[in-house]
PDB file of C-alpha atoms in Angstrom:
ATOM      1  CA  PRO A 269     -23.181 -88.761  20.915  1.00 75.00           C
ATOM      2  CA  HIS A 270     -26.254 -88.907  18.655  1.00 81.00           C
ATOM      3  CA  PHE A 271     -28.467 -89.847  21.590  1.00 87.00           C
ATOM      4  CA  LEU A 272     -27.121 -86.899  23.591  1.00 85.00           C
ATOM      5  CA  TYR A 273     -27.508 -84.450  20.681  1.00 83.00           C
ATOM      6  CA  ASN A 274     -31.061 -85.614  20.004  1.00 87.00           C
ATOM      7  CA  THR A 275     -31.959 -85.426  23.709  1.00 90.00           C
ATOM      8  CA  MET A 276     -30.650 -81.863  23.953  1.00 87.00           C
ATOM      9  CA  GLU A 277     -32.662 -80.926  20.869  1.00 91.00           C
ATOM     10  CA  THR A 278     -35.814 -82.403  22.413  1.00 92.00           C
ATOM     11  CA  ILE A 279     -35.223 -80.550  25.698  1.00 92.00           C
ATOM     12  CA  TYR A 280     -34.726 -77.327  23.724  1.00 90.00           C
ATOM     13  CA  TRP A 281     -38.134 -77.624  22.039  1.00 91.00           C
ATOM     14  CA  LYS A 282     -39.879 -78.749  25.237  1.00 93.00           C
ATOM     15  CA  VAL A 283     -38.574 -75.609  26.974  1.00 92.00           C
ATOM     16  CA  MET A 284     -39.758 -73.469  24.037  1.00 90.00           C
ATOM     17  CA  GLU A 285     -43.183 -75.067  24.321  1.00 91.00           C
ATOM     18  CA  ALA A 286     -43.407 -74.624  28.109  1.00 93.00           C
ATOM     19  CA  ALA A 287     -42.178 -71.011  27.987  1.00 91.00           C
ATOM     20  CA  LYS A 288     -44.319 -70.228  24.957  1.00 92.00           C
ATOM     21  CA  GLY A 289     -41.286 -68.932  23.104  1.00 91.00           C
ATOM     22  CA  TYR A 290     -37.523 -68.485  23.261  1.00 90.00           C
ATOM     23  CA  CYS A 291     -36.242 -67.865  26.803  1.00 90.00           C
ATOM     24  CA  PRO A 292     -32.879 -67.697  28.650  1.00 90.00           C
ATOM     25  CA  ALA A 293     -32.986 -71.463  29.244  1.00 92.00           C
ATOM     26  CA  ASN A 294     -32.907 -71.963  25.454  1.00 92.00           C
ATOM     27  CA  GLN A 295     -29.668 -69.978  25.263  1.00 93.00           C
ATOM     28  CA  MET A 296     -28.230 -72.123  28.052  1.00 93.00           C
ATOM     29  CA  ILE A 297     -29.214 -75.302  26.186  1.00 92.00           C
ATOM     30  CA  GLU A 298     -27.676 -73.975  22.956  1.00 94.00           C
ATOM     31  CA  ASN A 299     -24.401 -73.210  24.715  1.00 93.00           C
ATOM     32  CA  LEU A 300     -24.345 -76.602  26.430  1.00 93.00           C
ATOM     33  CA  SER A 301     -25.129 -78.349  23.123  1.00 92.00           C
ATOM     34  CA  ASP A 302     -22.238 -76.531  21.430  1.00 92.00           C
ATOM     35  CA  ILE A 303     -19.853 -77.528  24.240  1.00 92.00           C
ATOM     36  CA  LEU A 304     -21.099 -81.117  24.083  1.00 90.00           C
ATOM     37  CA  HIS A 305     -20.662 -81.281  20.317  1.00 89.00           C
ATOM     38  CA  TYR A 306     -17.179 -79.768  20.589  1.00 91.00           C
ATOM     39  CA  SER A 307     -16.067 -82.159  23.330  1.00 89.00           C
ATOM     40  CA  LEU A 308     -17.443 -85.277  21.606  1.00 86.00           C
ATOM     41  CA  SER A 309     -16.431 -84.409  18.049  1.00 80.00           C
ATOM     42  CA  GLU A 310     -13.974 -86.822  16.526  1.00 70.00           C
ATOM     43  CA  GLY A 311     -10.527 -85.753  15.443  1.00 73.00           C
ATOM     44  CA  GLU A 312      -7.345 -84.571  17.055  1.00 77.00           C
ATOM     45  CA  ASP A 313      -7.148 -83.639  20.707  1.00 88.00           C
ATOM     46  CA  LEU A 314      -5.358 -80.449  19.631  1.00 94.00           C
ATOM     47  CA  VAL A 315      -7.549 -77.607  18.375  1.00 95.00           C
ATOM     48  CA  ARG A 316      -7.028 -74.001  17.313  1.00 95.00           C
ATOM     49  CA  LEU A 317      -6.887 -71.530  20.183  1.00 96.00           C
ATOM     50  CA  GLN A 318      -9.580 -69.513  18.391  1.00 96.00           C
ATOM     51  CA  ASP A 319     -12.001 -72.470  18.688  1.00 95.00           C
ATOM     52  CA  GLU A 320     -11.047 -73.083  22.305  1.00 96.00           C
ATOM     53  CA  LEU A 321     -11.759 -69.443  23.203  1.00 97.00           C
ATOM     54  CA  ARG A 322     -15.131 -69.615  21.418  1.00 96.00           C
ATOM     55  CA  ILE A 323     -16.173 -72.638  23.504  1.00 96.00           C
ATOM     56  CA  ALA A 324     -14.800 -71.032  26.677  1.00 96.00           C
ATOM     57  CA  GLU A 325     -17.124 -68.078  26.030  1.00 96.00           C
ATOM     58  CA  LYS A 326     -20.107 -70.433  25.858  1.00 96.00           C
ATOM     59  CA  TYR A 327     -19.042 -72.022  29.164  1.00 95.00           C
ATOM     60  CA  ILE A 328     -18.749 -68.542  30.730  1.00 95.00           C
ATOM     61  CA  GLN A 329     -22.259 -67.627  29.533  1.00 94.00           C
ATOM     62  CA  ILE A 330     -23.640 -70.750  31.226  1.00 94.00           C
ATOM     63  CA  GLN A 331     -21.863 -69.888  34.478  1.00 93.00           C
ATOM     64  CA  LYS A 332     -23.192 -66.332  34.367  1.00 91.00           C
ATOM     65  CA  MET A 333     -26.708 -67.702  34.034  1.00 90.00           C
ATOM     66  CA  ARG A 334     -26.098 -69.983  37.017  1.00 88.00           C
ATOM     67  CA  PHE A 335     -24.487 -67.451  39.331  1.00 83.00           C
ATOM     68  CA  GLY A 336     -25.675 -64.105  37.983  1.00 80.00           C
ATOM     69  CA  ASP A 337     -23.525 -61.224  36.855  1.00 77.00           C
ATOM     70  CA  PHE A 338     -21.353 -61.019  39.957  1.00 83.00           C
ATOM     71  CA  PHE A 339     -18.253 -61.389  37.767  1.00 89.00           C
ATOM     72  CA  GLU A 340     -17.080 -60.222  34.366  1.00 92.00           C
ATOM     73  CA  VAL A 341     -14.681 -61.813  31.915  1.00 94.00           C
ATOM     74  CA  VAL A 342     -12.307 -59.861  29.697  1.00 95.00           C
ATOM     75  CA  CYS A 343     -10.389 -61.400  26.804  1.00 95.00           C
ATOM     76  CA  ASP A 344      -7.208 -59.596  25.762  1.00 96.00           C
ATOM     77  CA  LYS A 345      -5.574 -61.327  22.797  1.00 94.00           C
ATOM     78  CA  GLU A 346      -2.783 -60.361  20.416  1.00 92.00           C
ATOM     79  CA  ASP A 347      -2.875 -60.960  16.695  1.00 85.00           C
ATOM     80  CA  GLY A 348      -1.055 -63.928  15.242  1.00 87.00           C
ATOM     81  CA  CYS A 349      -1.902 -66.311  18.092  1.00 94.00           C
ATOM     82  CA  MET A 350      -5.310 -67.702  17.231  1.00 94.00           C
ATOM     83  CA  ASP A 351      -4.137 -70.583  15.016  1.00 94.00           C
ATOM     84  CA  VAL A 352      -1.780 -72.055  17.623  1.00 95.00           C
ATOM     85  CA  ARG A 353      -2.809 -75.575  18.640  1.00 95.00           C
ATOM     86  CA  VAL A 354      -3.900 -76.267  22.213  1.00 96.00           C
ATOM     87  CA  PRO A 355      -5.468 -79.261  24.000  1.00 95.00           C
ATOM     88  CA  LYS A 356      -9.230 -79.380  23.512  1.00 95.00           C
ATOM     89  CA  LEU A 357     -11.183 -78.053  26.550  1.00 94.00           C
ATOM     90  CA  PHE A 358      -8.059 -77.058  28.478  1.00 95.00           C
ATOM     91  CA  LEU A 359      -9.367 -73.573  29.328  1.00 96.00           C
ATOM     92  CA  GLN A 360     -12.671 -74.673  30.873  1.00 95.00           C
ATOM     93  CA  PRO A 361     -11.223 -76.245  34.059  1.00 94.00           C
ATOM     94  CA  LEU A 362      -8.953 -73.226  34.595  1.00 96.00           C
ATOM     95  CA  ILE A 363     -11.886 -70.808  34.295  1.00 96.00           C
ATOM     96  CA  GLU A 364     -13.953 -73.069  36.545  1.00 94.00           C
ATOM     97  CA  ASN A 365     -11.188 -72.983  39.186  1.00 92.00           C
ATOM     98  CA  ALA A 366     -11.095 -69.184  38.976  1.00 94.00           C
ATOM     99  CA  ILE A 367     -14.852 -69.037  39.593  1.00 92.00           C
ATOM    100  CA  GLN A 368     -15.164 -71.787  42.219  1.00 89.00           C
ATOM    101  CA  HIS A 369     -11.929 -71.404  44.202  1.00 89.00           C
ATOM    102  CA  GLY A 370     -11.303 -67.732  43.544  1.00 90.00           C
ATOM    103  CA  LEU A 371     -14.443 -65.645  43.115  1.00 91.00           C
ATOM    104  CA  LEU A 372     -17.129 -67.748  44.825  1.00 85.00           C
ATOM    105  CA  ALA A 373     -14.834 -68.467  47.782  1.00 79.00           C
ATOM    106  CA  ARG A 374     -14.858 -64.772  48.642  1.00 74.00           C
ATOM    107  CA  SER A 375     -18.166 -64.229  50.409  1.00 63.00           C
ATOM    108  CA  GLU A 376     -17.918 -60.444  50.389  1.00 66.00           C
ATOM    109  CA  MET A 377     -16.161 -59.146  47.322  1.00 59.00           C
ATOM    110  CA  LYS A 378     -14.851 -55.617  47.906  1.00 64.00           C
ATOM    111  CA  GLN A 379     -14.827 -55.166  44.152  1.00 68.00           C
ATOM    112  CA  ALA A 380     -16.547 -56.852  41.224  1.00 77.00           C
ATOM    113  CA  GLY A 381     -15.286 -60.315  40.407  1.00 89.00           C
ATOM    114  CA  LYS A 382     -13.103 -60.342  37.328  1.00 93.00           C
ATOM    115  CA  ILE A 383     -11.491 -63.020  35.198  1.00 95.00           C
ATOM    116  CA  LYS A 384      -9.083 -61.987  32.481  1.00 97.00           C
ATOM    117  CA  LEU A 385      -7.954 -64.220  29.625  1.00 97.00           C
ATOM    118  CA  ARG A 386      -4.742 -62.886  28.116  1.00 97.00           C
ATOM    119  CA  VAL A 387      -3.010 -64.229  25.014  1.00 97.00           C
ATOM    120  CA  ARG A 388       0.458 -62.973  24.093  1.00 97.00           C
ATOM    121  CA  ASN A 389       2.744 -63.666  21.134  1.00 94.00           C
ATOM    122  CA  LEU A 390       6.224 -64.719  22.311  1.00 93.00           C
ATOM    123  CA  GLY A 391       7.876 -65.415  18.972  1.00 91.00           C
ATOM    124  CA  ASP A 392       8.039 -69.221  18.718  1.00 93.00           C
ATOM    125  CA  GLU A 393       5.533 -69.608  21.541  1.00 95.00           C
ATOM    126  CA  VAL A 394       2.211 -68.249  22.753  1.00 96.00           C
ATOM    127  CA  LEU A 395       1.561 -67.355  26.392  1.00 97.00           C
ATOM    128  CA  ILE A 396      -1.975 -67.946  27.672  1.00 98.00           C
ATOM    129  CA  CYS A 397      -2.967 -66.541  31.079  1.00 98.00           C
ATOM    130  CA  VAL A 398      -6.101 -66.994  33.169  1.00 98.00           C
ATOM    131  CA  MET A 399      -6.222 -64.347  35.919  1.00 97.00           C
ATOM    132  CA  ASP A 400      -8.771 -63.671  38.643  1.00 96.00           C
ATOM    133  CA  ASN A 401      -9.159 -61.216  41.528  1.00 94.00           C
ATOM    134  CA  GLY A 402     -10.510 -63.835  43.929  1.00 92.00           C
ATOM    135  CA  VAL A 403      -9.331 -64.932  47.362  1.00 92.00           C
ATOM    136  CA  GLY A 404      -5.943 -66.126  46.161  1.00 93.00           C
ATOM    137  CA  ILE A 405      -3.915 -68.998  47.615  1.00 92.00           C
ATOM    138  CA  SER A 406      -1.947 -69.061  50.849  1.00 91.00           C
ATOM    139  CA  GLY A 407       1.831 -69.267  50.626  1.00 91.00           C
ATOM    140  CA  GLY A 408       2.024 -72.812  51.989  1.00 91.00           C
ATOM    141  CA  ARG A 409      -0.647 -74.190  49.668  1.00 90.00           C
ATOM    142  CA  LEU A 410       0.876 -72.350  46.708  1.00 93.00           C
ATOM    143  CA  SER A 411       4.281 -73.965  47.353  1.00 93.00           C
ATOM    144  CA  GLU A 412       2.630 -77.383  47.562  1.00 90.00           C
ATOM    145  CA  LEU A 413       0.756 -76.853  44.281  1.00 91.00           C
ATOM    146  CA  ARG A 414       3.914 -75.666  42.507  1.00 92.00           C
ATOM    147  CA  ILE A 415       5.851 -78.761  43.573  1.00 90.00           C
ATOM    148  CA  LEU A 416       3.081 -81.110  42.448  1.00 89.00           C
ATOM    149  CA  LEU A 417       2.744 -79.329  39.097  1.00 91.00           C
ATOM    150  CA  GLU A 418       6.520 -79.347  38.540  1.00 89.00           C
ATOM    151  CA  GLU A 419       6.689 -83.071  39.298  1.00 86.00           C
ATOM    152  CA  GLY A 420       3.709 -83.769  37.048  1.00 81.00           C
ATOM    153  CA  LYS A 421       1.711 -85.253  39.905  1.00 77.00           C
ATOM    154  CA  THR A 422      -1.802 -84.791  41.221  1.00 76.00           C
ATOM    155  CA  GLY A 423      -2.914 -83.771  44.679  1.00 69.00           C
ATOM    156  CA  GLU A 424      -6.002 -83.260  46.749  1.00 70.00           C
ATOM    157  CA  GLY A 425      -8.446 -80.870  45.093  1.00 68.00           C
ATOM    158  CA  HIS A 426      -7.818 -78.827  41.928  1.00 71.00           C
ATOM    159  CA  ILE A 427      -8.084 -81.958  39.750  1.00 83.00           C
ATOM    160  CA  GLY A 428      -8.749 -79.819  36.667  1.00 84.00           C
ATOM    161  CA  LEU A 429      -5.524 -77.893  37.260  1.00 91.00           C
ATOM    162  CA  PHE A 430      -3.409 -81.046  37.558  1.00 91.00           C
ATOM    163  CA  ASN A 431      -5.061 -82.802  34.607  1.00 92.00           C
ATOM    164  CA  THR A 432      -4.596 -79.746  32.395  1.00 93.00           C
ATOM    165  CA  ASN A 433      -0.932 -79.565  33.371  1.00 93.00           C
ATOM    166  CA  LEU A 434      -0.453 -83.255  32.486  1.00 93.00           C
ATOM    167  CA  ARG A 435      -2.235 -82.838  29.143  1.00 93.00           C
ATOM    168  CA  VAL A 436      -0.111 -79.836  28.167  1.00 94.00           C
ATOM    169  CA  ARG A 437       3.077 -81.720  29.053  1.00 94.00           C
ATOM    170  CA  LEU A 438       1.903 -84.824  27.217  1.00 92.00           C
ATOM    171  CA  HIS A 439       1.432 -82.867  23.992  1.00 93.00           C
ATOM    172  CA  PHE A 440       4.338 -80.431  24.163  1.00 94.00           C
ATOM    173  CA  GLY A 441       6.910 -81.912  26.549  1.00 92.00           C
ATOM    174  CA  GLU A 442       8.120 -81.239  30.096  1.00 87.00           C
ATOM    175  CA  PRO A 443       9.402 -77.700  29.468  1.00 88.00           C
ATOM    176  CA  TYR A 444       5.766 -76.746  29.053  1.00 93.00           C
ATOM    177  CA  GLY A 445       2.971 -76.914  31.582  1.00 91.00           C
ATOM    178  CA  ILE A 446       1.229 -74.720  34.109  1.00 94.00           C
ATOM    179  CA  LYS A 447       2.900 -72.035  36.185  1.00 96.00           C
ATOM    180  CA  ILE A 448       0.844 -70.625  39.038  1.00 96.00           C
ATOM    181  CA  TYR A 449       1.198 -67.309  40.877  1.00 96.00           C
ATOM    182  CA  SER A 450      -1.038 -66.079  43.667  1.00 96.00           C
ATOM    183  CA  LYS A 451      -1.375 -63.747  46.639  1.00 94.00           C
ATOM    184  CA  SER A 452      -3.960 -64.083  49.368  1.00 91.00           C
ATOM    185  CA  ASP A 453      -6.839 -61.604  48.932  1.00 88.00           C
ATOM    186  CA  LEU A 454      -5.453 -60.389  45.586  1.00 91.00           C
ATOM    187  CA  GLY A 455      -6.045 -63.245  43.186  1.00 94.00           C
ATOM    188  CA  THR A 456      -4.390 -65.936  41.106  1.00 96.00           C
ATOM    189  CA  VAL A 457      -2.638 -66.074  37.739  1.00 98.00           C
ATOM    190  CA  ILE A 458      -2.269 -69.289  35.736  1.00 97.00           C
ATOM    191  CA  LYS A 459       0.268 -69.149  32.889  1.00 97.00           C
ATOM    192  CA  ILE A 460       0.667 -71.693  30.107  1.00 97.00           C
ATOM    193  CA  ARG A 461       3.141 -71.500  27.228  1.00 95.00           C
ATOM    194  CA  VAL A 462       2.449 -73.489  24.076  1.00 95.00           C
ATOM    195  CA  PRO A 463       4.750 -73.831  21.047  1.00 95.00           C
ATOM    196  CA  LYS A 464       3.830 -72.608  17.606  1.00 92.00           C
ATOM    197  CA  GLY A 465       4.172 -74.835  14.572  1.00 81.00           C
ATOM    198  CA  ILE A 466       2.238 -77.809  15.966  1.00 75.00           C
ATOM    199  CA  VAL A 467      -0.169 -79.028  13.273  1.00 63.00           C
TER     200      VAL A 467
END
């Protein structure tokens, strides 16, 4: 980790020197450094949802710099949910799927690309949703994904989706995990419930 942190710091200053000042690439390096530090930091694999959302925002900023502002991200969160514990970096692969398989897969978007992160208080649980208005998933493929997720298996493609499902189940048990809903040309919704009270 120290080698990686020091290398990122050196790249940051080399970019400053080449650009003769702070530039968008510096912001990208800062965001990547924060994600790197977060992912490599020692401690529990479970983190506060508030911290996970903060790192997800840094990931989104990097993606916007890569692909431009063809999509927007909205975060809609209820009070009383931010201290719930979630697996570290579990949101990033879900957001990446929404961008790669949802928004970028649609060559001609009829409307602006949109990803919505929604957090809802369900009493003893918290519901976390990642929604997009991308191409969606065909009925046959959706059925296949649901079966694989329910059985806790992996399949071809969508590795981040399957790994996230397995991590959620590992921490919280089989009643938990990913539920997926989708309609072709309308978009996809990923829902994850996590229990409160996990320290």
